[in-house]
CSV table of C-alpha atoms and ligand atoms in Angstrom, one decimal:
chain,number,residue,atom,x,y,z
I,1,MET,CA,0.1,-0.3,0.2
I,2,THR,CA,1.4,2.9,-0.9
I,3,LEU,CA,0.5,6.6,-1.4
I,4,ASP,CA,1.3,8.4,-5.2
I,5,VAL,CA,1.5,11.9,-6.8
I,6,ALA,CA,-2.1,11.8,-7.4
I,7,TRP,CA,-2.9,11.3,-3.9
I,8,ALA,CA,-0.3,14.5,-2.9
I,9,VAL,CA,-2.1,16.4,-5.0
I,10,ASP,CA,-5.2,16.0,-4.0
I,11,TRP,CA,-3.8,16.1,-0.3
I,12,VAL,CA,-2.9,19.9,-1.7
I,13,ARG,CA,-6.7,20.6,-3.5
I,14,ARG,CA,-8.3,19.2,0.2
I,15,SER,CA,-5.8,21.5,2.6
I,16,ALA,CA,-7.2,24.6,0.0
I,17,GLN,CA,-10.9,24.0,0.4
I,18,THR,CA,-10.3,23.1,3.9
I,19,VAL,CA,-8.7,26.2,5.1
I,20,THR,CA,-11.2,28.5,2.7
I,21,GLU,CA,-14.1,26.6,4.8
I,22,HIS,CA,-11.9,27.1,8.5
I,23,ARG,CA,-11.3,30.4,7.3
I,24,ASP,CA,-13.3,32.6,9.4
I,25,GLU,CA,-12.7,29.8,12.6
I,26,LEU,CA,-9.1,30.5,12.1
I,27,ILE,CA,-9.3,34.1,11.5
I,28,GLU,CA,-11.8,33.7,14.9
I,29,LEU,CA,-9.3,31.7,16.9
I,30,ASP,CA,-6.5,34.3,16.6
I,31,ARG,CA,-8.9,37.6,16.9
I,32,GLN,CA,-8.4,35.5,20.5
I,33,ILE,CA,-4.7,35.6,21.5
I,34,GLY,CA,-3.4,37.1,18.2
I,35,ASP,CA,-3.7,39.6,15.7
I,36,GLY,CA,-6.7,37.4,13.5
I,37,ASP,CA,-4.8,37.0,10.3
I,38,HIS,CA,-4.1,33.2,10.6
I,39,GLY,CA,-7.3,32.1,8.7
I,40,GLU,CA,-7.0,35.1,6.0
I,41,ASN,CA,-2.8,34.3,5.3
I,42,LEU,CA,-4.0,30.6,4.6
I,43,HIS,CA,-6.4,30.6,2.6
I,44,ARG,CA,-4.4,33.6,0.5
I,45,GLY,CA,-1.4,30.7,0.7
I,46,PHE,CA,-2.8,27.3,-0.4
I,47,THR,CA,-5.7,29.8,-2.8
I,48,ALA,CA,-1.7,30.6,-5.1
I,49,VAL,CA,-0.4,26.9,-4.2
I,50,VAL,CA,-3.1,26.0,-6.1
I,51,ALA,CA,-3.0,28.5,-9.2
I,52,LYS,CA,-0.1,27.3,-9.0
I,53,LEU,CA,-0.4,23.3,-9.3
I,54,ASP,CA,-3.5,24.4,-12.2
I,55,ALA,CA,-0.8,26.2,-13.9
I,56,LEU,CA,1.9,24.1,-14.0
I,57,PRO,CA,2.6,22.1,-18.0
I,58,ALA,CA,3.6,18.7,-17.3
I,59,PRO,CA,2.5,16.8,-13.6
I,60,PRO,CA,4.4,16.8,-10.5
I,61,ALA,CA,7.1,13.7,-11.1
I,62,ASP,CA,7.9,13.2,-7.7
I,63,ILE,CA,5.8,13.6,-3.7
I,64,GLY,CA,8.6,16.3,-3.1
I,65,GLU,CA,8.0,18.1,-5.6
I,66,VAL,CA,4.0,19.0,-5.0
I,67,LEU,CA,5.0,19.8,-1.9
I,68,LYS,CA,8.1,21.9,-2.7
I,69,LEU,CA,5.9,23.9,-4.3
I,70,VAL,CA,3.0,24.4,-1.6
I,71,ALA,CA,6.7,25.3,0.9
I,72,THR,CA,7.3,28.1,-1.9
I,73,THR,CA,4.6,29.8,-2.6
I,74,LEU,CA,3.5,29.8,1.0
I,75,MET,CA,7.0,31.6,2.0
I,76,SER,CA,6.2,34.2,-0.8
I,77,THR,CA,2.4,33.9,-0.5
I,78,VAL,CA,1.4,33.9,3.8
I,79,GLY,CA,2.5,36.4,6.2
I,80,GLY,CA,3.8,36.6,9.4
I,81,ALA,CA,5.0,33.7,11.6
I,82,ALA,CA,2.8,30.8,10.1
I,83,GLY,CA,4.3,31.2,6.1
I,84,PRO,CA,8.0,30.9,7.0
I,85,LEU,CA,7.0,27.8,9.7
I,86,TYR,CA,4.1,26.0,6.7
I,87,GLY,CA,6.8,26.9,4.6
I,88,THR,CA,9.7,25.4,5.9
I,89,ALA,CA,7.8,21.7,7.3
I,90,TYR,CA,6.8,21.2,3.6
I,91,LEU,CA,10.1,21.8,2.2
I,92,ARG,CA,11.5,19.2,5.4
I,93,ALA,CA,8.5,17.2,4.4
I,94,ALA,CA,9.3,17.4,0.2
I,95,LYS,CA,13.0,16.6,0.8
I,96,ALA,CA,11.8,12.9,2.5
I,97,THR,CA,9.6,12.4,-0.3
I,98,SER,CA,11.2,12.6,-3.6
I,99,VAL,CA,9.7,9.9,-4.5
I,100,PRO,CA,6.8,8.6,-6.5
I,101,GLN,CA,5.7,6.6,-4.3
I,102,ILE,CA,6.4,6.2,-0.3
I,103,ASP,CA,4.9,3.8,2.3
I,104,SER,CA,3.7,4.0,6.3
I,105,PRO,CA,7.0,4.2,6.6
I,106,GLY,CA,7.8,7.1,4.1
I,107,VAL,CA,4.2,8.7,6.0
I,108,VAL,CA,5.9,9.0,8.9
I,109,ALA,CA,9.6,10.5,7.8
I,110,MET,CA,7.7,13.1,6.2
I,111,LEU,CA,5.7,14.2,9.6
I,112,GLU,CA,8.5,13.8,10.8
I,113,ALA,CA,10.8,15.8,8.7
I,114,ALA,CA,7.6,18.4,9.2
I,115,LEU,CA,7.5,18.6,13.2
I,116,GLU,CA,11.6,18.5,13.2
I,117,GLY,CA,11.4,21.7,10.5
I,118,ILE,CA,8.6,23.8,12.9
I,119,VAL,CA,11.4,22.8,15.5
I,120,ALA,CA,14.2,23.9,13.8
I,121,ARG,CA,12.0,27.3,12.6
I,122,GLY,CA,9.9,28.0,15.6
I,123,LYS,CA,12.4,27.0,18.2
I,124,ALA,CA,9.7,25.5,20.6
I,125,SER,CA,8.9,22.5,21.9
I,126,PRO,CA,5.6,20.6,22.9
I,127,GLY,CA,3.5,22.4,26.5
I,128,GLU,CA,4.1,26.1,25.5
I,129,LYS,CA,0.7,26.7,23.0
I,130,THR,CA,2.1,26.5,19.6
I,131,MET,CA,1.5,24.3,16.3
I,132,VAL,CA,4.3,21.7,17.7
I,133,ASP,CA,0.8,20.9,20.0
I,134,ALA,CA,-0.6,19.3,17.6
I,135,TRP,CA,3.0,18.0,14.6
I,136,ALA,CA,4.2,16.0,18.2
I,137,PRO,CA,1.8,13.5,18.5
I,138,ALA,CA,0.6,13.3,15.5
I,139,ALA,CA,4.7,11.9,14.6
I,140,GLU,CA,4.5,10.4,17.2
I,141,ALA,CA,0.9,8.2,16.4
I,142,ALA,CA,1.6,7.6,13.2
I,143,ALA,CA,5.2,6.0,13.8
I,144,ALA,CA,3.1,4.1,16.4
I,145,ALA,CA,0.3,3.0,14.0
I,146,ALA,CA,3.4,2.4,11.1
I,147,GLU,CA,5.1,0.0,13.8
I,148,SER,CA,1.8,-2.1,14.2
I,149,GLY,CA,1.8,-1.9,10.6
I,150,ALA,CA,-1.2,0.0,10.3
I,151,GLY,CA,-0.8,1.7,6.2
I,152,PRO,CA,-0.5,5.2,5.4
I,153,ALA,CA,-4.2,5.6,4.6
I,154,GLN,CA,-4.6,4.4,8.5
I,155,VAL,CA,-0.9,5.6,9.1
I,156,LEU,CA,-2.0,9.7,8.3
I,157,ALA,CA,-5.6,9.1,10.2
I,158,ALA,CA,-3.9,8.4,13.7
I,159,ALA,CA,-1.7,11.3,13.0
I,160,SER,CA,-5.0,13.3,12.2
I,161,ASP,CA,-6.8,12.1,15.1
I,162,ALA,CA,-3.7,13.2,17.7
I,163,ALA,CA,-3.6,15.9,16.1
I,164,HIS,CA,-6.8,17.5,16.9
I,165,GLU,CA,-6.4,16.0,21.0
I,166,GLY,CA,-3.2,18.1,20.3
I,167,ALA,CA,-5.2,21.1,19.7
I,168,GLU,CA,-8.0,20.9,21.9
I,169,ALA,CA,-5.2,20.0,24.9
I,170,THR,CA,-4.0,23.5,23.7
I,171,ILE,CA,-6.8,25.4,25.3
I,172,PRO,CA,-5.4,25.3,28.9
I,173,LEU,CA,-2.3,26.6,27.9
I,174,VAL,CA,-0.5,29.9,28.3
I,175,ALA,CA,1.6,30.8,26.1
I,176,THR,CA,4.9,31.4,26.0
I,177,LYS,CA,6.1,31.0,21.9
I,178,GLY,CA,4.7,32.9,19.1
I,179,ARG,CA,2.4,36.7,19.2
I,180,ALA,CA,-0.1,34.6,21.6
I,181,SER,CA,3.0,35.0,24.4
I,182,TYR,CA,2.5,38.5,24.8
I,183,LEU,CA,-1.3,38.1,26.8
I,184,GLY,CA,1.2,36.1,29.2
I,185,GLU,CA,-1.4,33.8,31.4
I,186,ARG,CA,-5.0,35.4,29.7
I,187,SER,CA,-4.0,33.2,26.6
I,188,ALA,CA,-5.6,30.4,28.5
I,189,GLY,CA,-9.1,29.4,27.2
I,190,HIS,CA,-7.9,29.4,24.2
I,191,LEU,CA,-7.9,27.4,21.2
I,192,ASP,CA,-4.0,27.9,19.7
I,193,PRO,CA,-4.5,28.9,15.7
I,194,GLY,CA,-1.9,26.9,14.1
I,195,ALA,CA,-2.6,23.7,16.1
I,196,ARG,CA,-6.0,24.4,15.1
I,197,SER,CA,-4.8,24.6,11.1
I,198,THR,CA,-2.7,21.6,11.6
I,199,GLU,CA,-5.7,19.1,12.2
I,200,LEU,CA,-7.3,19.8,9.5
I,201,LEU,CA,-3.8,19.9,7.3
I,202,LEU,CA,-3.4,16.1,8.1
I,203,ARG,CA,-7.5,15.5,8.2
I,204,ALA,CA,-7.2,16.9,4.4
I,205,ALA,CA,-4.3,14.0,3.9
I,206,ALA,CA,-5.5,11.9,5.2
I,207,GLN,CA,-9.3,11.9,4.0
I,208,ALA,CA,-6.8,12.6,0.2
I,209,ALA,CA,-6.1,8.9,1.3
I,210,GLY,CA,-8.7,7.6,1.0
K,301,ADP,P1,1.2,35.3,13.6
K,301,ADP,O1,1.3,34.8,14.5
K,301,ADP,O2,2.9,36.2,13.0
K,301,ADP,O3,0.6,36.0,13.5
K,301,ADP,P2,-0.3,33.7,12.5
K,301,ADP,O4,-1.8,34.1,13.1
K,301,ADP,O5,-0.2,32.9,10.4
K,301,ADP,O6,1.4,34.5,12.8
K,301,ADP,O7,0.7,31.8,13.4
K,301,ADP,C1,0.0,32.1,13.9
K,301,ADP,C2,-0.2,30.7,15.0
K,301,ADP,O8,2.0,29.9,14.2
K,301,ADP,C3,0.5,30.6,16.3
K,301,ADP,O9,-1.3,29.5,16.5
K,301,ADP,C4,1.2,29.4,17.1
K,301,ADP,O10,0.2,27.8,16.5
K,301,ADP,C5,2.4,29.5,15.2
K,301,ADP,N1,3.5,30.2,16.5
K,301,ADP,C6,4.0,30.8,16.0
K,301,ADP,N2,4.8,31.6,17.2
K,301,ADP,C7,5.3,29.5,17.0
K,301,ADP,C8,6.9,28.8,17.1
K,301,ADP,N3,7.8,30.1,17.5
K,301,ADP,N4,7.0,28.2,17.1
K,301,ADP,C9,5.8,27.2,16.8
K,301,ADP,N5,4.4,27.5,16.9
K,301,ADP,C10,4.8,28.8,16.3
K,302,MG,MG1,-2.1,36.4,13.8
């Protein structure tokens, strides 16, 4: 069981769709503990990614090529913290997937590379109320699922379930990284917008895998 370039393209399209559907929710979450731009940032970014995908002269040769297009486009169109963070995540993920197909260990390697990119860029540890609180449990759950013999679609489903749990678990946390940290104790009681968008993007990956 493997995922191919068509899966990666479908993931991108589903990502654009879900961030557009949840644009207002992400704006509201970011308005509560940030500056309210997260939903608009991601909507603009992924809309640009789909436009570039549609304009490609030839189909991408491997999964990494699709993810690299996401990375470079997000870096140039999404501002704020999330642009460079997601850009680095997709760039590292692209480097881990420069093949036409990936199996379960390949999915795990992709998610671990993305997490490493975010941590390298943002220097956040789990528990600081950032997107790391969704990515870290997602990568961990993916590895556990792959080890127990799950196929790539199940590995991605486990990752998105864990991202959901991780995102919900940011609610009571006090932010110590990013814009929300300016609020100190007042950041508690709110869901981190980047953790929520991470959950949406990983759910899109799982749905594209069927
Ligand atoms: P900005 O904070 O610049 O307005 P966004 O609103 O687009 O950028 O993104 C905010 C999200 O970015 C936060 O909800 C958080 O998940 C994530 N974030 C911010 N700083 C960091 C960091 N240092 N490490 C990991 N994630 C971070
Ligand atoms: Mg913001």
